[in-house]
XYZ file of C-alpha atoms in Angstrom:
730
model
C 0.173 -0.015 -0.001
C 1.264 3.546 -1.191
C 1.612 6.534 1.411
C -1.184 8.273 -0.588
C -3.263 5.204 0.509
C -2.224 5.488 3.918
C -2.871 9.134 3.978
C -6.474 8.385 2.235
C -7.236 5.757 5.082
C -6.409 8.008 7.961
C -8.433 11.114 6.525
C -11.147 8.740 6.451
C -10.856 6.945 9.880
C -10.679 10.703 11.044
C -14.112 11.477 9.545
C -15.426 8.411 10.756
C -14.366 9.550 14.184
C -15.653 12.706 13.834
C -19.327 11.568 12.962
C -19.738 8.855 15.595
C -19.184 5.934 12.693
C -17.034 2.873 13.145
C -13.751 3.754 12.184
C -11.462 2.107 9.703
C -8.725 0.111 11.292
C -5.280 1.126 10.469
C -2.652 -1.277 11.292
C 0.332 -0.866 13.249
C 2.449 -1.083 9.998
C 0.632 1.501 8.522
C 0.650 3.894 11.492
C 4.468 3.979 11.323
C 4.573 4.578 7.692
C 2.444 7.677 8.012
C 4.330 9.132 10.898
C 7.352 8.826 8.755
C 5.879 10.570 6.003
C 4.564 13.101 8.499
C 8.121 13.848 9.751
C 9.434 14.319 6.372
C 6.651 16.447 5.302
C 7.331 18.506 8.272
C 11.158 19.207 7.316
C 10.055 20.000 3.918
C 7.729 22.659 5.114
C 10.374 24.110 7.661
C 12.771 24.182 4.997
C 10.416 25.894 2.357
C 9.633 28.431 5.285
C 13.116 29.068 5.960
C 13.644 29.938 2.356
C 10.346 32.070 2.222
C 11.844 34.042 5.232
C 15.224 34.556 3.680
C 13.571 35.581 0.561
C 11.363 38.181 2.168
C 14.263 39.466 4.431
C 16.424 40.013 0.988
C 13.247 41.606 -0.472
C 13.098 44.128 2.751
C 16.897 44.965 2.089
C 16.494 45.801 -1.458
C 13.195 47.513 -0.907
C 15.326 49.650 1.777
C 18.153 49.981 -0.641
C 15.804 51.169 -3.198
C 14.046 53.490 -1.170
C 17.465 55.305 0.234
C 18.650 55.609 -3.374
C 15.137 56.972 -4.456
C 15.119 59.450 -1.265
C 18.986 60.769 -1.318
C 19.280 60.735 -5.373
C 19.833 64.560 -6.325
C 16.605 64.012 -8.450
C 13.936 65.278 -6.918
C 10.635 63.069 -7.709
C 7.188 63.733 -7.181
C 4.075 61.504 -7.638
C 1.076 64.005 -8.603
C -2.351 63.887 -9.351
C -3.463 65.253 -12.676
C -4.434 68.507 -10.625
C -0.727 69.164 -9.540
C -1.409 67.734 -5.979
C 1.406 65.738 -4.345
C 1.029 62.421 -3.505
C 4.211 61.303 -2.685
C 7.654 62.726 -2.868
C 11.553 61.608 -2.334
C 13.734 63.357 0.333
C 15.344 65.520 -2.129
C 12.125 66.868 -3.126
C 11.242 68.119 0.174
C 14.762 69.749 0.566
C 14.133 71.559 -2.431
C 11.044 72.601 -1.737
C 12.332 73.842 1.815
C 9.380 71.890 3.746
C 9.829 69.069 6.624
C 9.504 65.516 5.018
C 5.934 63.808 4.871
C 4.363 67.162 5.067
C 3.660 67.563 1.263
C 0.936 65.179 0.757
C -2.157 66.675 -0.606
C -0.232 70.030 -1.308
C -0.337 71.819 -4.438
C 3.222 71.837 -6.669
C 1.843 75.021 -8.020
C 2.194 77.075 -4.684
C 5.827 76.885 -4.887
C 6.098 78.185 -8.415
C 6.573 81.920 -9.589
C 3.302 83.111 -11.307
C 5.211 82.882 -14.836
C 6.146 79.425 -13.830
C 2.647 78.102 -12.951
C 1.363 78.910 -16.443
C 3.817 76.882 -17.946
C 3.423 73.758 -15.745
C -0.366 73.751 -16.191
C 0.542 73.695 -19.881
C 2.950 70.532 -19.285
C 0.112 69.062 -17.633
C -2.566 69.443 -20.080
C -0.255 68.238 -22.704
C 0.932 65.224 -20.945
C -2.529 64.368 -20.169
C -3.235 64.535 -23.800
C -0.617 62.859 -25.279
C 0.084 60.232 -22.555
C 3.978 60.653 -22.997
C 6.631 62.142 -21.824
C 7.132 65.837 -21.574
C 9.912 68.201 -20.640
C 9.932 71.722 -19.332
C 12.120 74.382 -17.020
C 10.548 76.029 -13.988
C 10.934 78.661 -11.222
C 10.425 77.387 -7.805
C 10.823 79.363 -4.712
C 12.196 77.974 -1.806
C 10.061 78.172 1.289
C 12.669 78.319 3.599
C 14.842 81.401 2.452
C 12.908 82.317 -0.688
C 15.701 81.558 -2.861
C 14.721 81.290 -6.615
C 15.699 77.976 -8.251
C 15.770 76.768 -11.865
C 14.628 73.028 -12.369
C 14.375 71.017 -15.350
C 11.027 69.155 -15.259
C 10.708 65.688 -16.697
C 7.063 64.012 -16.414
C 5.750 60.598 -17.197
C 2.231 59.322 -17.158
C 0.742 56.791 -14.895
C -2.187 55.271 -16.803
C -5.346 53.582 -15.443
C -6.182 49.963 -15.164
C -7.779 50.095 -18.819
C -4.781 52.468 -20.387
C -7.068 55.059 -21.513
C -6.856 57.791 -19.082
C -3.465 59.177 -17.005
C -4.277 58.183 -13.427
C -1.030 59.874 -11.861
C 2.090 61.672 -12.976
C 5.417 61.049 -12.304
C 7.541 63.885 -12.248
C 11.400 64.514 -11.618
C 13.242 68.092 -10.754
C 16.658 68.459 -11.396
C 18.409 71.938 -9.825
C 19.937 73.664 -12.805
C 20.169 76.882 -10.815
C 24.004 76.825 -10.907
C 23.840 76.914 -14.878
C 21.068 79.436 -15.128
C 22.886 81.617 -12.722
C 26.486 81.261 -14.593
C 24.347 81.766 -17.901
C 22.575 84.854 -16.567
C 25.922 86.187 -15.420
C 27.964 85.436 -18.405
C 24.991 87.107 -20.224
C 25.232 90.519 -17.882
C 29.299 90.385 -18.260
C 28.812 90.482 -21.929
C 26.407 93.417 -21.993
C 28.455 95.141 -19.318
C 31.534 94.660 -21.601
C 30.099 96.074 -24.743
C 28.534 98.713 -22.803
C 31.621 99.714 -21.261
C 33.548 100.065 -24.022
C 31.634 103.757 -24.797
C 32.144 104.966 -20.945
C 34.546 107.885 -20.771
C 34.648 108.415 -17.384
C 33.971 106.701 -13.902
C 30.769 108.088 -13.405
C 29.333 106.494 -16.571
C 31.146 103.344 -16.056
C 29.473 103.357 -12.700
C 26.333 103.551 -13.964
C 26.611 100.846 -16.449
C 27.789 98.492 -13.580
C 24.921 99.278 -11.295
C 22.331 98.843 -13.919
C 24.246 95.397 -14.846
C 23.880 94.838 -10.962
C 20.065 95.558 -10.980
C 19.595 92.702 -13.215
C 20.390 90.231 -10.389
C 17.076 89.013 -9.143
C 17.821 90.184 -5.229
C 18.872 93.963 -6.608
C 17.142 96.847 -7.627
C 18.604 99.754 -6.453
C 21.928 100.875 -5.810
C 24.617 103.836 -5.762
C 28.493 104.464 -6.247
C 30.297 106.696 -4.265
C 34.122 107.957 -4.413
C 36.143 108.964 -1.275
C 37.778 112.465 -1.317
C 41.531 111.768 -1.301
C 42.339 114.380 1.562
C 39.068 114.567 3.508
C 37.972 110.810 3.216
C 34.060 112.182 2.432
C 32.089 109.984 -0.029
C 30.267 111.822 -2.910
C 27.502 110.111 -5.122
C 28.629 109.844 -8.632
C 26.001 107.256 -9.930
C 22.788 105.871 -8.590
C 19.837 103.775 -9.814
C 16.326 102.832 -8.794
C 16.740 105.391 -6.122
C 13.875 108.078 -5.266
C 15.222 111.828 -5.498
C 14.323 112.501 -2.115
C 16.501 109.495 -1.107
C 19.471 110.727 -3.324
C 19.029 114.438 -2.183
C 19.810 112.885 1.603
C 22.437 110.418 0.575
C 24.513 112.108 -2.021
C 27.364 113.242 0.259
C 28.944 111.566 3.686
C 31.525 113.182 5.932
C 34.610 111.254 6.597
C 32.856 110.368 10.261
C 29.788 109.150 9.164
C 28.769 105.233 9.502
C 29.201 104.833 5.554
C 32.408 106.387 5.327
C 33.442 104.251 8.000
C 31.669 100.672 6.460
C 33.464 101.785 3.555
C 37.003 102.012 4.931
C 36.278 98.749 7.017
C 37.930 97.327 3.271
C 35.360 94.171 3.175
C 31.909 93.309 1.784
C 28.787 93.571 3.973
C 25.558 91.541 3.150
C 22.898 92.321 5.990
C 19.200 93.129 6.337
C 19.012 96.855 7.020
C 18.108 96.274 10.608
C 20.995 94.829 11.253
C 23.075 97.943 10.175
C 24.007 100.517 12.888
C 21.147 102.929 14.119
C 22.084 105.844 12.348
C 21.759 103.950 8.934
C 18.294 102.085 9.802
C 16.182 105.399 9.598
C 17.431 106.358 6.290
C 17.047 102.909 4.494
C 13.783 102.739 6.122
C 12.296 106.032 4.758
C 13.239 104.776 1.105
C 11.460 101.218 1.961
C 15.016 99.061 1.307
C 15.366 95.721 3.223
C 18.523 93.632 2.041
C 21.896 95.859 1.523
C 25.248 95.416 0.470
C 28.241 97.475 0.844
C 31.344 96.538 -1.521
C 34.361 98.471 -1.480
C 36.301 99.972 -4.502
C 39.987 99.444 -4.533
C 42.672 100.907 -6.714
C 46.330 100.252 -6.135
C 45.570 98.640 -2.806
C 43.569 102.019 -1.623
C 40.185 102.115 -0.660
C 38.776 104.848 -2.829
C 34.856 104.606 -2.625
C 32.195 101.866 -2.343
C 29.298 100.453 -4.511
C 26.078 100.207 -2.468
C 23.308 98.007 -3.798
C 20.140 97.104 -1.956
C 16.652 95.697 -2.681
C 13.122 97.155 -2.016
C 11.635 93.514 -1.693
C 14.134 90.735 -0.500
C 15.472 90.957 2.924
C 17.945 88.265 1.885
C 20.567 88.049 -0.941
C 21.317 84.638 -1.776
C 24.778 83.183 -2.343
C 24.519 82.915 -5.875
C 23.407 86.712 -6.018
C 26.400 87.263 -4.038
C 28.692 86.076 -6.184
C 27.201 87.920 -9.282
C 27.332 90.966 -7.856
C 31.249 90.462 -6.708
C 31.893 89.211 -10.168
C 30.260 92.234 -11.666
C 31.554 94.471 -9.256
C 35.122 93.819 -9.910
C 34.578 95.106 -13.153
C 34.880 98.735 -11.430
C 38.403 97.891 -10.625
C 39.443 97.291 -13.769
C 37.498 100.244 -15.360
C 39.556 102.546 -12.889
C 42.555 101.150 -14.000
C 41.814 101.627 -17.570
C 40.352 104.705 -17.161
C 43.335 106.145 -15.335
C 45.929 104.837 -18.066
C 43.341 106.153 -20.586
C 42.636 109.328 -18.487
C 46.340 110.009 -18.253
C 47.049 109.590 -21.906
C 44.005 112.151 -22.536
C 45.102 114.507 -20.118
C 48.821 114.241 -21.720
C 47.201 114.515 -25.510
C 44.973 117.237 -24.209
C 47.959 119.111 -22.648
C 50.041 118.984 -25.793
C 46.952 120.159 -28.040
C 46.553 122.791 -25.476
C 50.092 123.763 -25.539
C 50.271 123.739 -29.111
C 47.154 125.863 -29.506
C 48.504 128.155 -26.752
C 51.608 128.720 -28.565
C 49.800 129.178 -32.063
C 47.692 131.627 -30.208
C 50.186 133.496 -28.549
C 52.063 133.828 -31.565
C 49.030 134.844 -33.754
C 48.373 137.040 -30.883
C 52.155 138.562 -30.887
C 51.924 138.795 -34.953
C 48.641 140.856 -34.379
C 49.772 142.885 -31.652
C 53.671 143.493 -32.899
C 52.832 144.276 -36.205
C 50.934 147.609 -35.918
C 53.100 148.088 -32.803
C 56.018 148.008 -35.134
C 54.563 150.414 -37.850
C 53.678 153.242 -35.051
C 57.209 152.705 -33.379
C 58.805 153.081 -36.797
C 57.295 156.009 -37.792
C 57.889 157.930 -34.048
C 61.408 156.870 -34.620
C 61.577 158.074 -37.844
C 60.038 161.287 -37.104
C 61.981 161.943 -34.256
C 65.102 161.437 -36.152
C 63.717 163.990 -38.887
C 63.467 161.896 -41.576
C 60.101 163.648 -42.602
C 61.266 167.332 -41.718
C 62.723 169.096 -38.454
C 59.942 169.032 -35.641
C 59.651 171.861 -32.929
C 60.111 170.592 -29.089
C 56.315 170.278 -28.648
C 55.885 167.526 -31.155
C 58.964 165.998 -29.870
C 57.421 165.510 -26.935
C 54.444 164.237 -27.937
C 56.504 161.718 -30.042
C 58.294 160.634 -27.220
C 55.127 159.997 -25.311
C 53.834 158.290 -28.250
C 57.188 155.991 -28.401
C 57.117 155.580 -24.607
C 53.877 153.889 -24.677
C 54.347 151.986 -27.509
C 57.386 150.855 -25.619
C 55.457 149.809 -22.575
C 52.877 148.079 -24.734
C 55.682 146.363 -26.359
C 56.987 145.224 -22.545
C 53.599 143.753 -21.709
C 53.650 141.960 -24.812
C 57.231 140.658 -23.966
C 56.259 139.160 -20.679
C 53.400 137.301 -22.296
C 55.746 135.651 -24.896
C 58.701 135.038 -21.734
C 56.198 133.180 -19.622
C 55.264 131.313 -22.990
C 59.003 130.208 -23.338
C 59.290 129.505 -20.083
C 56.548 126.863 -20.193
C 57.660 125.804 -23.450
C 61.317 125.308 -21.774
C 62.678 127.118 -24.391
C 64.351 129.758 -21.921
C 68.161 129.044 -21.756
C 69.912 131.541 -19.660
C 72.808 133.268 -20.844
C 74.987 132.653 -17.675
C 78.609 135.081 -17.406
C 80.623 136.511 -14.997
C 79.124 140.165 -14.501
C 79.559 142.971 -12.223
C 76.503 143.252 -9.771
C 76.541 147.075 -9.234
C 76.304 148.224 -12.732
C 73.190 145.872 -13.120
C 71.704 147.262 -10.488
C 72.237 150.948 -11.576
C 71.057 150.068 -14.858
C 67.923 148.719 -13.519
C 67.395 151.597 -11.489
C 67.926 154.250 -14.435
C 65.275 152.270 -16.356
C 62.600 153.050 -13.486
C 63.798 156.331 -12.773
C 61.729 158.522 -14.705
C 58.531 156.865 -13.569
C 59.480 157.597 -9.804
C 60.445 160.998 -10.781
C 56.576 161.515 -11.844
C 55.650 160.507 -8.485
C 58.033 162.562 -6.754
C 59.232 159.251 -5.276
C 63.136 158.567 -3.371
C 64.944 156.101 -5.017
C 67.533 154.405 -2.551
C 70.625 152.191 -3.502
C 72.347 150.216 -0.847
C 75.275 147.649 -1.844
C 77.365 145.944 0.913
C 80.438 146.206 -0.812
C 82.064 147.224 -4.332
C 82.826 145.005 -6.986
C 80.596 141.971 -6.048
C 80.596 139.366 -9.059
C 78.113 137.138 -9.664
C 77.466 134.521 -12.624
C 73.820 135.252 -13.858
C 72.183 136.034 -17.179
C 72.345 140.009 -17.231
C 69.408 140.708 -19.292
C 66.944 138.263 -16.975
C 68.781 139.498 -13.909
C 67.786 143.346 -14.909
C 64.220 141.981 -15.742
C 63.834 140.934 -12.743
C 65.044 143.992 -10.862
C 63.228 146.196 -13.075
C 59.664 144.304 -12.687
C 59.983 144.275 -8.792
C 61.242 147.963 -8.776
C 57.944 149.006 -11.271
C 55.849 147.205 -8.883
C 57.200 148.934 -5.943
C 56.943 152.492 -7.599
C 53.546 151.464 -8.869
C 51.926 150.272 -5.258
C 53.550 153.571 -3.600
C 51.724 156.565 -3.225
C 53.518 160.073 -4.379
C 56.190 161.220 -2.288
C 57.003 157.562 -1.346
C 60.066 155.842 -0.848
C 61.925 152.874 -2.940
C 65.051 151.010 -2.229
C 66.948 148.189 -3.615
C 69.678 146.660 -1.314
C 72.317 144.003 -2.217
C 74.110 142.042 0.578
C 75.398 138.396 0.434
C 75.787 135.530 2.908
C 79.240 133.540 2.562
C 77.998 130.969 4.911
C 74.695 130.277 2.496
C 76.624 131.326 -0.702
C 74.151 133.488 -1.336
C 73.711 136.936 -2.968
C 70.428 139.100 -1.988
C 68.624 141.379 -3.715
C 66.103 143.313 -1.666
C 63.407 145.850 -3.104
C 61.573 147.352 -0.713
C 58.999 150.345 -0.481
C 56.611 152.141 1.541
C 53.513 151.410 -0.343
C 50.100 150.185 0.488
C 51.649 146.816 1.664
C 49.660 142.891 1.005
C 47.688 141.041 3.280
C 48.766 137.468 4.220
C 46.252 135.743 2.104
C 46.990 138.012 -0.780
C 50.695 136.956 -0.384
C 49.514 133.499 -1.221
C 48.559 134.394 -4.572
C 51.294 136.961 -5.401
C 53.095 134.598 -8.019
C 50.371 133.524 -9.877
C 50.050 134.440 -13.504
C 47.068 136.828 -14.332
C 46.064 137.389 -10.774
C 45.843 140.714 -9.292
C 44.858 141.486 -5.731
C 41.473 142.932 -5.693
C 38.918 145.042 -7.663
C 39.722 148.140 -6.270
C 43.663 147.478 -7.201
C 42.457 146.534 -10.476
C 41.160 149.970 -11.152
C 43.560 152.095 -9.539
C 47.025 150.104 -10.601
C 47.181 149.181 -14.049
C 49.140 145.937 -15.237
C 48.125 142.324 -16.491
C 49.336 140.343 -12.978
C 51.878 138.481 -15.190
C 55.120 140.777 -13.523
C 55.637 138.580 -10.517
C 55.070 135.497 -11.783
C 57.501 136.141 -14.503
C 60.124 137.225 -11.717
C 59.067 133.952 -9.810
C 59.948 131.535 -12.796
C 63.201 133.691 -13.899
C 64.322 133.614 -10.277
C 63.953 129.679 -10.484
C 65.516 129.241 -13.433
C 68.569 130.803 -11.558
C 68.154 128.083 -9.114
C 67.070 130.958 -6.496
C 64.109 131.868 -4.529
C 61.827 134.842 -3.964
C 60.135 135.527 -0.347
C 58.297 138.590 0.321
C 57.489 140.421 3.676
C 54.629 142.699 3.971
C 51.738 143.839 5.918
C 48.955 146.303 4.671
C 49.689 150.358 5.043
C 53.480 149.103 6.219
C 54.570 148.501 2.448
C 56.741 145.729 1.205
C 60.021 143.750 1.037
C 60.710 141.369 -2.112
C 63.818 139.404 -1.276
C 65.421 137.525 -4.069
C 68.291 135.312 -3.077
C 70.780 133.692 -5.882
C 73.574 131.543 -5.843
C 76.912 133.101 -5.124
C 80.154 131.812 -5.086
C 82.290 133.478 -2.524
C 85.698 133.060 -4.413
C 84.737 135.097 -7.406
C 87.334 137.598 -8.169
C 86.391 140.868 -7.053
C 86.622 143.524 -9.762
C 86.069 147.487 -9.735
C 83.613 148.445 -12.049
C 82.821 151.949 -13.184
C 79.140 152.354 -11.978
C 78.585 155.328 -14.203
C 76.854 153.952 -17.601
C 77.739 156.451 -20.573
C 74.761 156.188 -23.276
C 76.128 156.461 -26.583
C 74.177 157.826 -29.009
C 74.285 155.987 -32.695
C 75.529 157.924 -35.375
C 73.986 157.001 -38.448
C 76.562 156.603 -41.345
C 75.259 157.050 -45.005
C 76.641 153.993 -47.058
C 79.632 154.965 -49.312
C 78.528 153.130 -52.082
C 74.736 152.525 -53.325
C 73.420 149.284 -51.515
C 70.260 148.107 -52.947
C 67.790 146.602 -50.167
C 64.938 144.150 -51.216
C 62.198 144.677 -48.712
C 59.403 141.826 -48.612
C 56.292 143.022 -46.125
C 52.752 142.998 -46.590
C 51.973 145.843 -44.099
C 51.656 148.770 -46.226
C 52.316 151.142 -43.281
C 55.251 149.232 -42.031
C 56.777 148.932 -45.381
C 56.234 152.714 -45.893
C 57.750 153.871 -42.740
C 60.876 151.623 -43.414
C 61.020 152.569 -46.993
C 61.228 156.258 -46.220
C 63.853 155.583 -43.224
C 66.014 153.836 -45.337
C 65.836 155.916 -48.594
C 66.566 158.999 -46.342
C 69.782 157.549 -45.163
C 71.046 156.781 -48.767
C 69.891 153.133 -49.376
C 68.266 151.955 -52.490
C 64.688 150.086 -51.539
C 62.671 147.961 -53.743
C 59.382 146.537 -52.200
C 57.639 143.219 -52.714
C 54.478 142.797 -51.144
C 53.993 138.755 -51.916
C 56.282 136.096 -51.769
C 56.031 135.337 -55.197
C 57.292 138.880 -56.181
C 60.302 138.383 -53.878
C 61.427 135.493 -55.585
C 61.162 137.188 -59.127
C 63.087 140.480 -57.833
C 65.812 138.761 -55.983
C 66.644 137.275 -59.299
C 65.852 140.590 -61.500
C 67.107 142.850 -59.059
C 70.451 141.223 -57.333
C 69.822 143.160 -53.924
C 72.715 143.286 -51.478
C 70.379 142.455 -48.808
C 67.076 140.889 -48.293
C 64.618 142.181 -45.452
C 61.937 139.710 -45.235
C 58.684 139.152 -43.467
C 57.608 135.816 -42.663
C 53.680 136.046 -42.826
C 53.081 137.377 -46.517
C 50.453 136.439 -49.153
C 50.683 133.646 -51.720
C 54.263 132.109 -50.345
C 55.277 132.708 -46.578
C 58.590 134.034 -45.743
C 60.347 130.779 -44.653
C 59.386 128.749 -48.175
C 60.626 132.380 -49.859
C 63.840 131.569 -47.879
C 64.415 127.994 -48.680
C 63.783 128.746 -52.651
C 66.443 131.708 -52.395
C 68.908 129.286 -51.011
C 68.297 126.621 -53.420
C 68.584 128.941 -56.633
C 72.605 129.341 -57.500
C 72.222 133.133 -58.698
C 70.416 134.098 -55.118
C 71.981 131.977 -52.781
C 74.605 134.311 -51.371
C 72.231 137.260 -50.308
C 71.968 137.795 -47.099
C 68.565 137.524 -45.889
C 67.271 139.103 -42.105
C 63.871 137.694 -41.261
C 61.417 140.324 -39.433
C 58.662 138.936 -37.896
C 55.918 139.896 -35.154
C 55.786 136.014 -34.317
C 58.945 136.088 -31.831
C 57.821 132.261 -30.228
C 60.300 129.977 -28.320
C 61.986 128.302 -31.301
C 61.377 130.940 -34.021
C 65.024 132.044 -34.372
C 66.384 128.589 -34.688
C 63.971 127.631 -37.441
C 64.540 130.671 -39.508
C 68.401 130.302 -39.163
C 68.005 126.446 -40.162
C 66.474 126.960 -43.132
C 68.935 129.411 -44.374
C 67.917 133.418 -43.013
C 71.130 135.055 -42.039
C 69.840 136.878 -39.022
C 66.528 137.533 -37.234
C 64.847 140.691 -36.003
C 61.784 140.375 -33.775
C 59.105 142.846 -34.215
C 58.755 145.682 -33.745
C 62.429 146.762 -34.582
C 64.299 149.749 -33.688
C 65.583 151.535 -37.015
C 69.131 152.298 -34.969
C 69.336 147.954 -34.737
C 68.246 147.724 -38.334
C 70.811 150.199 -39.802
C 73.637 148.571 -37.544
C 72.707 145.159 -38.904
C 72.449 146.384 -42.304
C 75.848 147.960 -41.894
C 77.340 144.959 -40.370
C 76.013 142.699 -43.602
C 76.701 144.799 -46.283
C 80.600 145.435 -45.067
C 80.949 141.498 -45.123
């Protein structure tokens, strides 16, 4: 009997016992076989149960493993219904939204999206439900914790109903792409800013561009750039955006001791809510409705030169991504400062060169325009006094003398202007030579004696020792002394006293020239401006005392060229002392000098032979005066009024000498000179250039192209005759 038959008999016996029937008898051997079979089955069942338990444990471990992967993956997963309500999330999703785990169920995902993204996600769900396939989009979400704006890439899959006809649920993943978006946005801002900065010509316009670029960052909507005064440390607003006029009016300037200036000088970036700032700052920011603020120092060559202040009217916090963007953009200003500094230096240098050239040209033209009529005036006056046009009575001689004196005074003013121009152009070279001091002083006093006599003033001269010698430029030293003496006479009342005192200091190796007076004196405040060009001390004096304000400035520069110094000691109403100190060598050989200056009158000698002079001059009055004077002496003069005529007559007339003006019609004097020198027939003729453009380098330029000599207008007829005699004899 098989084991199955034994199982059947045992079940039948059990059933009969239950029903009260007579049991089927089971033999002992059958019972033994049954027990063995049951024992075997028990072992099998226990084995199967162990395998099942192990399988369950493995499944639980695998489940936990995949649950951890689901939770801790960098991708946020959501299970949604078709209305967008959250049914299930992983841990990353709750972190991304800034909420606690397990508290998202049945919340709408739309509540975490920006308004523009809500519309995008609504369309995203509609398309997924219609097409029942994978859908992609990009959204902006707002973290519930810090309100930070995050960018996510969205991928959604439909979960269909049992019959596969409807979308039952949506499985959605969010991948954080904020870093990429911020980097893209920053690159775009930087690109646009770099392009805009090309047109910035100064720090103010560049700062404005940088501020507007910073305001493209989400948490920033306003700001200003302040520059620190290099000496006082005060802050001044040079650019702003997004601020009200009232706020700008209150904050356009901060003194050095203000909270704002102190925060700037701290030297590090500050990010804070306005309530976290010092009390003095809170009220001001609150009045504008500002929340989050940032202060970034501006540096140049290691020094803090200002600050950029940024703020938001909406956000209370500036995110790390925005801080990085702000600092990246703000760093542009450092490069701009360096670039603009170099560019500004080049621009200033170029402007200075252009201004210098323009000034030189202006002064040269002004010199020509002033000297040309002045030359005619002085030539005619001198010619009349010499009797060229007939004898004059004493009254006429007196008035001619007044005319000439006034002309010479005007000439001295023009010469002062030209001397200053030469000094500024570094064209003045001192002709240093050993000279006796006393004769120079006496000559200077003689030049101003007539002016002092007219005001009934006394002139005093005091020299420490006779025979003092000095290495100096005689003409320039005389110019210094005459200017100081003229000023002393001018500002000293009638019957006052003026003096010139000379003494030495062997220890200091200096010689001192002191010009003193009993005049109106000078206040301490006015003494600070005394040596500035074109400055006269006050309006009253401008009316009462004539002058250009150039004399003392010229004196100052001439003294400096000598390596000396000039100082003034004065009080109002108690006169003035101007002390000029010049280097002096104590071992110079002392020589006795004759202090009497003998004025020698030039005697005009008529030429023994006929001398032909070609005068090239387009100014009719000047030409007429020169022709009359030269012909009266005995010279034969031919007049050419243009450069072209000069070239023709230089060949046909064969003159012994050519007097040539520079500014001529058709062909200028320099070109005429070059062409005369280039022609074998005329190359030997002496050429004296007469010009009213007495600027630095003019003489050298004229001699370099072939001129024999050079005279600056207005010329003196005696000097001209002396030069003609010298050149025609050679």
